[in-house]
PDB file of C-alpha atoms and ligand atoms in Angstrom:
ATOM      1  CA  UNK G   1     -10.734-147.568  39.390  1.00 76.00           C
ATOM      2  CA  UNK G   2     -12.433-150.046  41.630  1.00 87.00           C
ATOM      3  CA  UNK G   3     -13.991-153.083  40.012  1.00 93.00           C
ATOM      4  CA  UNK G   4     -17.132-151.988  41.838  1.00 96.00           C
ATOM      5  CA  UNK G   5     -17.837-149.352  39.181  1.00 96.00           C
ATOM      6  CA  UNK G   6     -17.868-152.018  36.463  1.00 97.00           C
ATOM      7  CA  UNK G   7     -20.528-154.155  38.151  1.00 98.00           C
ATOM      8  CA  UNK G   8     -23.981-154.055  36.567  1.00 98.00           C
ATOM      9  CA  UNK G   9     -26.281-153.501  39.568  1.00 97.00           C
ATOM     10  CA  UNK G  10     -29.236-154.929  37.631  1.00 97.00           C
ATOM     11  CA  UNK G  11     -27.523-158.275  37.073  1.00 97.00           C
ATOM     12  CA  UNK G  12     -26.370-159.183  40.541  1.00 98.00           C
ATOM     13  CA  UNK G  13     -26.458-162.809  41.634  1.00 98.00           C
ATOM     14  CA  UNK G  14     -29.453-163.215  43.924  1.00 98.00           C
ATOM     15  CA  UNK G  15     -27.574-165.646  46.136  1.00 99.00           C
ATOM     16  CA  UNK G  16     -23.804-166.040  46.571  1.00 99.00           C
ATOM     17  CA  UNK G  17     -22.360-169.076  48.371  1.00 99.00           C
ATOM     18  CA  UNK G  18     -18.741-169.194  49.523  1.00 99.00           C
ATOM     19  CA  UNK G  19     -16.449-172.018  50.621  1.00 99.00           C
ATOM     20  CA  UNK G  20     -14.105-169.999  52.824  1.00 98.00           C
ATOM     21  CA  UNK G  21     -10.956-172.083  52.475  1.00 98.00           C
ATOM     22  CA  UNK G  22      -7.252-171.628  53.143  1.00 98.00           C
ATOM     23  CA  UNK G  23      -7.091-170.176  56.669  1.00 98.00           C
ATOM     24  CA  UNK G  24      -4.774-172.892  57.976  1.00 98.00           C
ATOM     25  CA  UNK G  25      -2.274-172.724  55.100  1.00 98.00           C
ATOM     26  CA  UNK G  26      -2.318-168.918  55.175  1.00 98.00           C
ATOM     27  CA  UNK G  27      -1.196-169.025  58.817  1.00 98.00           C
ATOM     28  CA  UNK G  28       1.290-171.875  58.402  1.00 98.00           C
ATOM     29  CA  UNK G  29       2.961-170.071  55.505  1.00 98.00           C
ATOM     30  CA  UNK G  30       3.621-167.232  57.929  1.00 98.00           C
ATOM     31  CA  UNK G  31       4.986-169.621  60.546  1.00 98.00           C
ATOM     32  CA  UNK G  32       1.898-169.166  62.702  1.00 98.00           C
ATOM     33  CA  UNK G  33      -0.592-171.522  64.289  1.00 98.00           C
ATOM     34  CA  UNK G  34      -3.597-172.545  62.130  1.00 98.00           C
ATOM     35  CA  UNK G  35      -5.946-170.822  64.577  1.00 98.00           C
ATOM     36  CA  UNK G  36      -4.320-167.492  63.767  1.00 98.00           C
ATOM     37  CA  UNK G  37      -5.579-168.028  60.215  1.00 98.00           C
ATOM     38  CA  UNK G  38      -9.110-168.590  61.466  1.00 98.00           C
ATOM     39  CA  UNK G  39      -8.936-165.342  63.462  1.00 98.00           C
ATOM     40  CA  UNK G  40      -7.832-163.450  60.354  1.00 98.00           C
ATOM     41  CA  UNK G  41     -10.568-165.238  58.417  1.00 98.00           C
ATOM     42  CA  UNK G  42     -13.155-163.518  60.598  1.00 98.00           C
ATOM     43  CA  UNK G  43     -11.922-160.168  59.274  1.00 98.00           C
ATOM     44  CA  UNK G  44     -12.612-161.389  55.726  1.00 98.00           C
ATOM     45  CA  UNK G  45     -16.085-162.487  56.793  1.00 98.00           C
ATOM     46  CA  UNK G  46     -16.779-158.964  58.063  1.00 98.00           C
ATOM     47  CA  UNK G  47     -15.555-157.386  54.819  1.00 98.00           C
ATOM     48  CA  UNK G  48     -17.458-159.725  52.529  1.00 98.00           C
ATOM     49  CA  UNK G  49     -20.711-159.501  54.496  1.00 98.00           C
ATOM     50  CA  UNK G  50     -20.418-155.720  54.413  1.00 98.00           C
ATOM     51  CA  UNK G  51     -19.555-155.768  50.703  1.00 98.00           C
ATOM     52  CA  UNK G  52     -22.584-157.919  49.872  1.00 98.00           C
ATOM     53  CA  UNK G  53     -24.903-155.766  52.001  1.00 98.00           C
ATOM     54  CA  UNK G  54     -23.637-152.580  50.330  1.00 97.00           C
ATOM     55  CA  UNK G  55     -24.190-154.047  46.874  1.00 98.00           C
ATOM     56  CA  UNK G  56     -27.704-155.207  47.697  1.00 98.00           C
ATOM     57  CA  UNK G  57     -27.071-158.959  47.420  1.00 98.00           C
ATOM     58  CA  UNK G  58     -30.105-160.693  48.937  1.00 98.00           C
ATOM     59  CA  UNK G  59     -28.610-163.998  50.147  1.00 99.00           C
ATOM     60  CA  UNK G  60     -25.088-164.939  51.200  1.00 99.00           C
ATOM     61  CA  UNK G  61     -24.243-168.435  52.418  1.00 99.00           C
ATOM     62  CA  UNK G  62     -20.880-168.968  54.118  1.00 98.00           C
ATOM     63  CA  UNK G  63     -19.509-172.477  54.667  1.00 98.00           C
ATOM     64  CA  UNK G  64     -17.939-172.094  58.103  1.00 98.00           C
ATOM     65  CA  UNK G  65     -17.606-175.665  59.366  1.00 98.00           C
ATOM     66  CA  UNK G  66     -18.367-178.969  57.672  1.00 98.00           C
ATOM     67  CA  UNK G  67     -19.526-182.249  59.195  1.00 98.00           C
ATOM     68  CA  UNK G  68     -16.106-183.623  58.240  1.00 98.00           C
ATOM     69  CA  UNK G  69     -14.327-180.779  60.065  1.00 98.00           C
ATOM     70  CA  UNK G  70     -15.345-182.442  63.374  1.00 98.00           C
ATOM     71  CA  UNK G  71     -12.525-184.916  62.613  1.00 98.00           C
ATOM     72  CA  UNK G  72      -9.830-182.233  62.946  1.00 98.00           C
ATOM     73  CA  UNK G  73      -7.569-182.150  66.035  1.00 98.00           C
ATOM     74  CA  UNK G  74      -9.549-181.313  69.168  1.00 98.00           C
ATOM     75  CA  UNK G  75      -7.652-178.072  69.838  1.00 98.00           C
ATOM     76  CA  UNK G  76      -8.549-176.716  66.393  1.00 98.00           C
ATOM     77  CA  UNK G  77     -12.209-177.742  66.728  1.00 98.00           C
ATOM     78  CA  UNK G  78     -12.504-176.164  70.186  1.00 98.00           C
ATOM     79  CA  UNK G  79     -10.692-173.041  69.018  1.00 98.00           C
ATOM     80  CA  UNK G  80     -13.043-172.709  66.056  1.00 98.00           C
ATOM     81  CA  UNK G  81     -16.152-173.191  68.191  1.00 98.00           C
ATOM     82  CA  UNK G  82     -15.022-170.557  70.689  1.00 98.00           C
ATOM     83  CA  UNK G  83     -14.132-168.145  67.903  1.00 98.00           C
ATOM     84  CA  UNK G  84     -17.519-168.669  66.305  1.00 97.00           C
ATOM     85  CA  UNK G  85     -19.518-168.147  69.475  1.00 97.00           C
ATOM     86  CA  UNK G  86     -17.491-165.064  70.418  1.00 97.00           C
ATOM     87  CA  UNK G  87     -17.665-163.507  66.938  1.00 97.00           C
ATOM     88  CA  UNK G  88     -21.408-164.006  66.643  1.00 97.00           C
ATOM     89  CA  UNK G  89     -22.011-162.423  70.051  1.00 96.00           C
ATOM     90  CA  UNK G  90     -19.862-159.439  69.120  1.00 97.00           C
ATOM     91  CA  UNK G  91     -21.418-158.939  65.706  1.00 97.00           C
ATOM     92  CA  UNK G  92     -25.121-158.910  66.611  1.00 98.00           C
ATOM     93  CA  UNK G  93     -25.281-155.121  66.952  1.00 97.00           C
ATOM     94  CA  UNK G  94     -23.518-154.597  63.594  1.00 97.00           C
ATOM     95  CA  UNK G  95     -25.883-157.079  61.958  1.00 98.00           C
ATOM     96  CA  UNK G  96     -28.847-155.131  63.308  1.00 98.00           C
ATOM     97  CA  UNK G  97     -27.352-151.807  62.303  1.00 97.00           C
ATOM     98  CA  UNK G  98     -26.953-153.104  58.732  1.00 97.00           C
ATOM     99  CA  UNK G  99     -30.404-154.738  58.650  1.00 98.00           C
ATOM    100  CA  UNK G 100     -28.872-158.223  58.199  1.00 98.00           C
ATOM    101  CA  UNK G 101     -30.829-161.323  59.114  1.00 98.00           C
ATOM    102  CA  UNK G 102     -28.770-164.264  60.383  1.00 98.00           C
ATOM    103  CA  UNK G 103     -29.775-167.849  59.613  1.00 98.00           C
ATOM    104  CA  UNK G 104     -28.066-171.141  60.345  1.00 97.00           C
ATOM    105  CA  UNK G 105     -28.033-174.412  58.410  1.00 98.00           C
ATOM    106  CA  UNK G 106     -26.464-177.623  59.636  1.00 98.00           C
ATOM    107  CA  UNK G 107     -26.590-180.217  62.352  1.00 98.00           C
ATOM    108  CA  UNK G 108     -26.651-177.742  65.241  1.00 96.00           C
ATOM    109  CA  UNK G 109     -27.194-180.536  67.776  1.00 97.00           C
ATOM    110  CA  UNK G 110     -23.521-181.449  67.460  1.00 98.00           C
ATOM    111  CA  UNK G 111     -22.359-178.017  68.667  1.00 98.00           C
ATOM    112  CA  UNK G 112     -21.307-177.422  72.278  1.00 97.00           C
ATOM    113  CA  UNK G 113     -24.117-175.803  74.298  1.00 97.00           C
ATOM    114  CA  UNK G 114     -22.484-172.365  74.613  1.00 97.00           C
ATOM    115  CA  UNK G 115     -21.967-172.111  70.838  1.00 97.00           C
ATOM    116  CA  UNK G 116     -25.498-173.272  70.024  1.00 97.00           C
ATOM    117  CA  UNK G 117     -26.954-170.786  72.501  1.00 97.00           C
ATOM    118  CA  UNK G 118     -25.077-167.757  71.252  1.00 95.00           C
ATOM    119  CA  UNK G 119     -25.981-168.645  67.664  1.00 97.00           C
ATOM    120  CA  UNK G 120     -29.647-169.132  68.433  1.00 97.00           C
ATOM    121  CA  UNK G 121     -29.716-165.863  70.312  1.00 98.00           C
ATOM    122  CA  UNK G 122     -28.218-164.032  67.340  1.00 98.00           C
ATOM    123  CA  UNK G 123     -30.736-165.630  64.958  1.00 98.00           C
ATOM    124  CA  UNK G 124     -33.557-164.505  67.271  1.00 98.00           C
ATOM    125  CA  UNK G 125     -32.220-160.977  67.699  1.00 98.00           C
ATOM    126  CA  UNK G 126     -31.872-160.413  63.941  1.00 98.00           C
ATOM    127  CA  UNK G 127     -35.006-162.162  62.713  1.00 98.00           C
ATOM    128  CA  UNK G 128     -36.961-158.960  62.005  1.00 98.00           C
ATOM    129  CA  UNK G 129     -34.274-157.564  59.677  1.00 98.00           C
ATOM    130  CA  UNK G 130     -35.179-157.331  56.008  1.00 98.00           C
ATOM    131  CA  UNK G 131     -31.890-156.646  54.191  1.00 98.00           C
ATOM    132  CA  UNK G 132     -29.247-159.254  53.396  1.00 98.00           C
ATOM    133  CA  UNK G 133     -29.973-162.782  54.631  1.00 98.00           C
ATOM    134  CA  UNK G 134     -26.691-164.200  55.926  1.00 98.00           C
ATOM    135  CA  UNK G 135     -26.766-167.988  56.120  1.00 98.00           C
ATOM    136  CA  UNK G 136     -23.991-169.722  58.040  1.00 98.00           C
ATOM    137  CA  UNK G 137     -23.445-173.384  57.159  1.00 98.00           C
ATOM    138  CA  UNK G 138     -22.219-174.875  60.374  1.00 98.00           C
ATOM    139  CA  UNK G 139     -21.710-178.534  61.101  1.00 98.00           C
ATOM    140  CA  UNK G 140     -23.209-178.839  57.633  1.00 98.00           C
ATOM    141  CA  UNK G 141     -22.763-181.386  54.896  1.00 98.00           C
ATOM    142  CA  UNK G 142     -24.935-181.973  51.900  1.00 98.00           C
ATOM    143  CA  UNK G 143     -25.110-185.728  52.394  1.00 98.00           C
ATOM    144  CA  UNK G 144     -26.316-185.193  55.965  1.00 98.00           C
ATOM    145  CA  UNK G 145     -28.926-182.744  54.654  1.00 98.00           C
ATOM    146  CA  UNK G 146     -30.162-185.116  51.933  1.00 98.00           C
ATOM    147  CA  UNK G 147     -30.315-187.996  54.391  1.00 98.00           C
ATOM    148  CA  UNK G 148     -32.426-186.059  56.878  1.00 98.00           C
ATOM    149  CA  UNK G 149     -34.701-184.909  54.029  1.00 98.00           C
ATOM    150  CA  UNK G 150     -35.252-188.530  52.962  1.00 97.00           C
ATOM    151  CA  UNK G 151     -36.001-189.504  56.574  1.00 98.00           C
ATOM    152  CA  UNK G 152     -38.463-186.624  56.900  1.00 98.00           C
ATOM    153  CA  UNK G 153     -40.282-187.611  53.725  1.00 98.00           C
ATOM    154  CA  UNK G 154     -40.350-191.285  54.768  1.00 97.00           C
ATOM    155  CA  UNK G 155     -41.847-190.370  58.157  1.00 98.00           C
ATOM    156  CA  UNK G 156     -44.547-188.201  56.550  1.00 98.00           C
ATOM    157  CA  UNK G 157     -45.411-190.900  54.033  1.00 98.00           C
ATOM    158  CA  UNK G 158     -45.688-193.413  56.859  1.00 98.00           C
ATOM    159  CA  UNK G 159     -48.027-191.194  58.868  1.00 98.00           C
ATOM    160  CA  UNK G 160     -50.158-190.546  55.764  1.00 97.00           C
ATOM    161  CA  UNK G 161     -49.320-186.833  55.524  1.00 97.00           C
ATOM    162  CA  UNK G 162     -48.104-187.246  51.952  1.00 97.00           C
ATOM    163  CA  UNK G 163     -48.595-189.898  49.281  1.00 97.00           C
ATOM    164  CA  UNK G 164     -45.501-191.303  47.506  1.00 96.00           C
ATOM    165  CA  UNK G 165     -46.843-190.407  44.053  1.00 95.00           C
ATOM    166  CA  UNK G 166     -47.337-186.790  45.143  1.00 94.00           C
ATOM    167  CA  UNK G 167     -43.625-186.322  45.770  1.00 96.00           C
ATOM    168  CA  UNK G 168     -42.124-183.882  43.290  1.00 96.00           C
ATOM    169  CA  UNK G 169     -39.156-181.486  43.196  1.00 96.00           C
ATOM    170  CA  UNK G 170     -40.981-178.988  45.390  1.00 96.00           C
ATOM    171  CA  UNK G 171     -41.656-181.626  48.028  1.00 96.00           C
ATOM    172  CA  UNK G 172     -37.977-182.501  48.181  1.00 97.00           C
ATOM    173  CA  UNK G 173     -36.984-178.824  48.447  1.00 97.00           C
ATOM    174  CA  UNK G 174     -39.389-178.394  51.322  1.00 98.00           C
ATOM    175  CA  UNK G 175     -37.476-180.995  53.368  1.00 98.00           C
ATOM    176  CA  UNK G 176     -34.040-179.481  52.732  1.00 98.00           C
ATOM    177  CA  UNK G 177     -32.592-177.136  55.361  1.00 98.00           C
ATOM    178  CA  UNK G 178     -32.340-174.482  52.629  1.00 98.00           C
ATOM    179  CA  UNK G 179     -36.074-174.567  51.842  1.00 98.00           C
ATOM    180  CA  UNK G 180     -36.496-170.867  52.649  1.00 98.00           C
ATOM    181  CA  UNK G 181     -33.739-169.709  50.269  1.00 98.00           C
ATOM    182  CA  UNK G 182     -33.333-169.612  46.483  1.00 98.00           C
ATOM    183  CA  UNK G 183     -30.486-171.668  44.981  1.00 98.00           C
ATOM    184  CA  UNK G 184     -27.081-169.950  44.856  1.00 98.00           C
ATOM    185  CA  UNK G 185     -26.316-168.415  41.468  1.00 98.00           C
ATOM    186  CA  UNK G 186     -22.617-167.917  42.158  1.00 99.00           C
ATOM    187  CA  UNK G 187     -20.394-170.225  44.216  1.00 99.00           C
ATOM    188  CA  UNK G 188     -16.921-168.998  45.164  1.00 99.00           C
ATOM    189  CA  UNK G 189     -14.150-171.186  46.601  1.00 99.00           C
ATOM    190  CA  UNK G 190     -10.915-169.639  47.774  1.00 99.00           C
ATOM    191  CA  UNK G 191      -7.415-171.119  48.248  1.00 98.00           C
ATOM    192  CA  UNK G 192      -6.923-172.923  44.948  1.00 98.00           C
ATOM    193  CA  UNK G 193      -8.916-176.075  45.682  1.00 98.00           C
ATOM    194  CA  UNK G 194     -11.277-177.223  42.940  1.00 98.00           C
ATOM    195  CA  UNK G 195     -13.873-179.220  44.788  1.00 98.00           C
ATOM    196  CA  UNK G 196     -17.270-178.914  46.438  1.00 98.00           C
ATOM    197  CA  UNK G 197     -16.423-180.670  49.754  1.00 98.00           C
ATOM    198  CA  UNK G 198     -19.989-181.769  50.510  1.00 98.00           C
ATOM    199  CA  UNK G 199     -21.471-178.262  50.162  1.00 98.00           C
ATOM    200  CA  UNK G 200     -25.004-177.711  48.771  1.00 98.00           C
ATOM    201  CA  UNK G 201     -24.748-180.572  46.257  1.00 98.00           C
ATOM    202  CA  UNK G 202     -28.413-180.305  45.239  1.00 98.00           C
ATOM    203  CA  UNK G 203     -28.687-176.509  45.318  1.00 98.00           C
ATOM    204  CA  UNK G 204     -25.558-175.832  43.242  1.00 98.00           C
ATOM    205  CA  UNK G 205     -26.952-177.742  40.231  1.00 98.00           C
ATOM    206  CA  UNK G 206     -26.876-174.623  38.026  1.00 98.00           C
ATOM    207  CA  UNK G 207     -24.639-172.275  39.997  1.00 98.00           C
ATOM    208  CA  UNK G 208     -21.731-170.584  38.248  1.00 98.00           C
ATOM    209  CA  UNK G 209     -18.536-171.788  39.923  1.00 98.00           C
ATOM    210  CA  UNK G 210     -15.658-169.407  40.595  1.00 99.00           C
ATOM    211  CA  UNK G 211     -12.315-170.577  41.951  1.00 98.00           C
ATOM    212  CA  UNK G 212      -9.484-168.339  43.085  1.00 98.00           C
ATOM    213  CA  UNK G 213      -6.016-169.072  44.492  1.00 98.00           C
ATOM    214  CA  UNK G 214      -6.423-166.290  47.076  1.00 98.00           C
ATOM    215  CA  UNK G 215      -6.518-167.695  50.594  1.00 98.00           C
ATOM    216  CA  UNK G 216      -9.603-166.734  52.586  1.00 99.00           C
ATOM    217  CA  UNK G 217      -7.793-164.331  55.006  1.00 99.00           C
ATOM    218  CA  UNK G 218      -6.576-162.354  51.950  1.00 98.00           C
ATOM    219  CA  UNK G 219      -9.993-162.287  50.261  1.00 99.00           C
ATOM    220  CA  UNK G 220     -11.431-158.767  50.368  1.00 98.00           C
ATOM    221  CA  UNK G 221     -14.117-156.672  48.719  1.00 98.00           C
ATOM    222  CA  UNK G 222     -12.134-156.195  45.480  1.00 98.00           C
ATOM    223  CA  UNK G 223     -11.869-159.998  45.139  1.00 98.00           C
ATOM    224  CA  UNK G 224     -15.620-160.248  45.650  1.00 98.00           C
ATOM    225  CA  UNK G 225     -16.236-157.638  42.949  1.00 98.00           C
ATOM    226  CA  UNK G 226     -13.880-159.555  40.636  1.00 98.00           C
ATOM    227  CA  UNK G 227     -15.933-162.732  41.145  1.00 98.00           C
ATOM    228  CA  UNK G 228     -19.215-160.926  40.506  1.00 98.00           C
ATOM    229  CA  UNK G 229     -17.819-159.330  37.329  1.00 98.00           C
ATOM    230  CA  UNK G 230     -16.686-162.738  36.141  1.00 98.00           C
ATOM    231  CA  UNK G 231     -20.198-164.078  36.855  1.00 98.00           C
ATOM    232  CA  UNK G 232     -21.732-161.248  34.849  1.00 98.00           C
ATOM    233  CA  UNK G 233     -19.608-162.125  31.807  1.00 98.00           C
ATOM    234  CA  UNK G 234     -20.984-165.658  31.601  1.00 98.00           C
ATOM    235  CA  UNK G 235     -23.908-166.871  29.562  1.00 97.00           C
ATOM    236  CA  UNK G 236     -26.152-169.054  31.704  1.00 97.00           C
ATOM    237  CA  UNK G 237     -27.879-171.508  29.394  1.00 97.00           C
ATOM    238  CA  UNK G 238     -29.736-173.960  31.673  1.00 97.00           C
ATOM    239  CA  UNK G 239     -29.562-176.652  28.984  1.00 98.00           C
ATOM    240  CA  UNK G 240     -30.737-174.445  26.139  1.00 97.00           C
ATOM    241  CA  UNK G 241     -28.633-173.206  23.200  1.00 98.00           C
ATOM    242  CA  UNK G 242     -26.764-169.911  23.217  1.00 98.00           C
ATOM    243  CA  UNK G 243     -28.997-168.641  20.371  1.00 97.00           C
ATOM    244  CA  UNK G 244     -32.142-169.348  22.379  1.00 97.00           C
ATOM    245  CA  UNK G 245     -30.784-167.446  25.365  1.00 96.00           C
ATOM    246  CA  UNK G 246     -29.844-164.466  23.184  1.00 95.00           C
ATOM    247  CA  UNK G 247     -33.314-164.360  21.619  1.00 96.00           C
ATOM    248  CA  UNK G 248     -34.933-164.584  25.060  1.00 95.00           C
ATOM    249  CA  UNK G 249     -32.891-161.719  26.485  1.00 89.00           C
ATOM    250  CA  UNK G 250     -33.624-159.622  23.362  1.00 92.00           C
ATOM    251  CA  UNK G 251     -37.370-160.094  23.844  1.00 89.00           C
ATOM    252  CA  UNK G 252     -37.028-159.444  27.592  1.00 82.00           C
ATOM    253  CA  UNK G 253     -35.703-155.987  26.790  1.00 73.00           C
ATOM    254  CA  UNK G 254     -38.806-154.995  24.832  1.00 67.00           C
TER     255      UNK G 254
HETATM  256  C1  LIG N   1     -11.182-173.055  56.047  1.00 51.45           C
HETATM  257  O1  LIG N   1      -9.784-173.048  56.155  1.00 51.45           O
HETATM  258  C2  LIG N   1     -11.881-172.961  57.392  1.00 51.45           C
HETATM  259  C3  LIG N   1     -12.453-174.229  57.855  1.00 51.45           C
HETATM  260  C4  LIG N   1     -12.527-175.343  57.191  1.00 51.45           C
HETATM  261  C5  LIG N   1     -13.014-174.237  59.187  1.00 51.45           C
HETATM  262  P1  LIG N   1      -8.985-174.375  56.455  1.00 51.45           P
HETATM  263  O2  LIG N   1      -8.884-174.533  57.930  1.00 51.45           O
HETATM  264  O3  LIG N   1      -9.575-175.532  55.740  1.00 51.45           O
HETATM  265  O4  LIG N   1      -7.567-174.002  55.864  1.00 51.45           O
HETATM  266  P2  LIG N   1      -6.631-174.954  54.990  1.00 51.45           P
HETATM  267  O5  LIG N   1      -7.459-175.431  53.844  1.00 51.45           O
HETATM  268  O6  LIG N   1      -6.186-176.063  55.872  1.00 51.45           O
HETATM  269  O7  LIG N   1      -5.542-174.049  54.562  1.00 51.45           O
HETATM  270  C1  LIG N   2     -14.499-177.052  53.341  1.00 51.45           C
HETATM  271  O1  LIG N   2     -13.142-176.837  53.561  1.00 51.45           O
HETATM  272  C2  LIG N   2     -15.280-176.676  54.551  1.00 51.45           C
HETATM  273  C3  LIG N   2     -15.240-175.267  54.918  1.00 51.45           C
HETATM  274  C4  LIG N   2     -14.674-174.294  54.266  1.00 51.45           C
HETATM  275  C5  LIG N   2     -15.922-174.952  56.130  1.00 51.45           C
HETATM  276  P1  LIG N   2     -12.162-178.036  53.956  1.00 51.45           P
HETATM  277  O2  LIG N   2     -10.826-177.455  54.053  1.00 51.45           O
HETATM  278  O3  LIG N   2     -12.688-178.749  55.135  1.00 51.45           O
HETATM  279  O4  LIG N   2     -12.304-178.984  52.684  1.00 51.45           O
HETATM  280  P2  LIG N   2     -11.340-180.138  52.173  1.00 51.45           P
HETATM  281  O5  LIG N   2     -11.116-181.069  53.316  1.00 51.45           O
HETATM  282  O6  LIG N   2     -10.072-179.504  51.742  1.00 51.45           O
HETATM  283  O7  LIG N   2     -12.076-180.760  51.029  1.00 51.45           O
HETATM  284 MG1  LIG N   3      -9.263-176.291  53.890  1.00 51.45          MG
END
């Protein structure tokens, strides 16, 4: 029996975020070049995007390349950029067929022109779709995001657009690159690393975290279902007591 049958379709996480990690080690363990792992990783991306769309997940954010990843050897960075641009170009028709809307978060200015262009084209060509919103975090880091939000707020205070004492949580959210999306409810990291690596530090405040030893190229739909099932077994308390949450869900049912 597939784990899929055990998933409660009424209790799906609204937004899943994934740190797709372990491509390099997966390849090296097979005596292959790290780039081979990234190529295989694309296959996992296809499967997981399809799996989320089939389930009816509304938002999926994939961490594809961090600000810090620019410091990797030039051949790996170039290989990754070419793979990204090529994959996106190839996938546009599938995205449209599956009603998936592509969005990008990150410091896109750092990308080579050809990669930026093919990404922007794909975002444009899928913008009318109304199914799954697929958000690719590319040249992204949370500290970069928070810094540019602070600069944006400072500039608008200076020009008189907002007053300092009007700034609240909603104002801050508005200046984040994720302002159009709800916070992730489930965050998955593959490959046995237990860290956040500068990913959505603000937005993950109350996300359920799920770590698995499976390397990203081996991560398939069944692994996704496993993570969602695990999520559904947790009690999310948001600072309250377990008794309060139980009473609230009992009254919700009436
Ligand atoms: C994740 O796999 C993909 C990117 C960071 C681009 P890694 O390339 O980090 O693989 P490992 O962690 O070295 O195995
Ligand atoms: C995080 O993975 C970034 C992405 C998956 C894109 P890394 O492999 O770069 O993270 P660290 O360096 O192990 O923390
Ligand atoms: Mg890694």
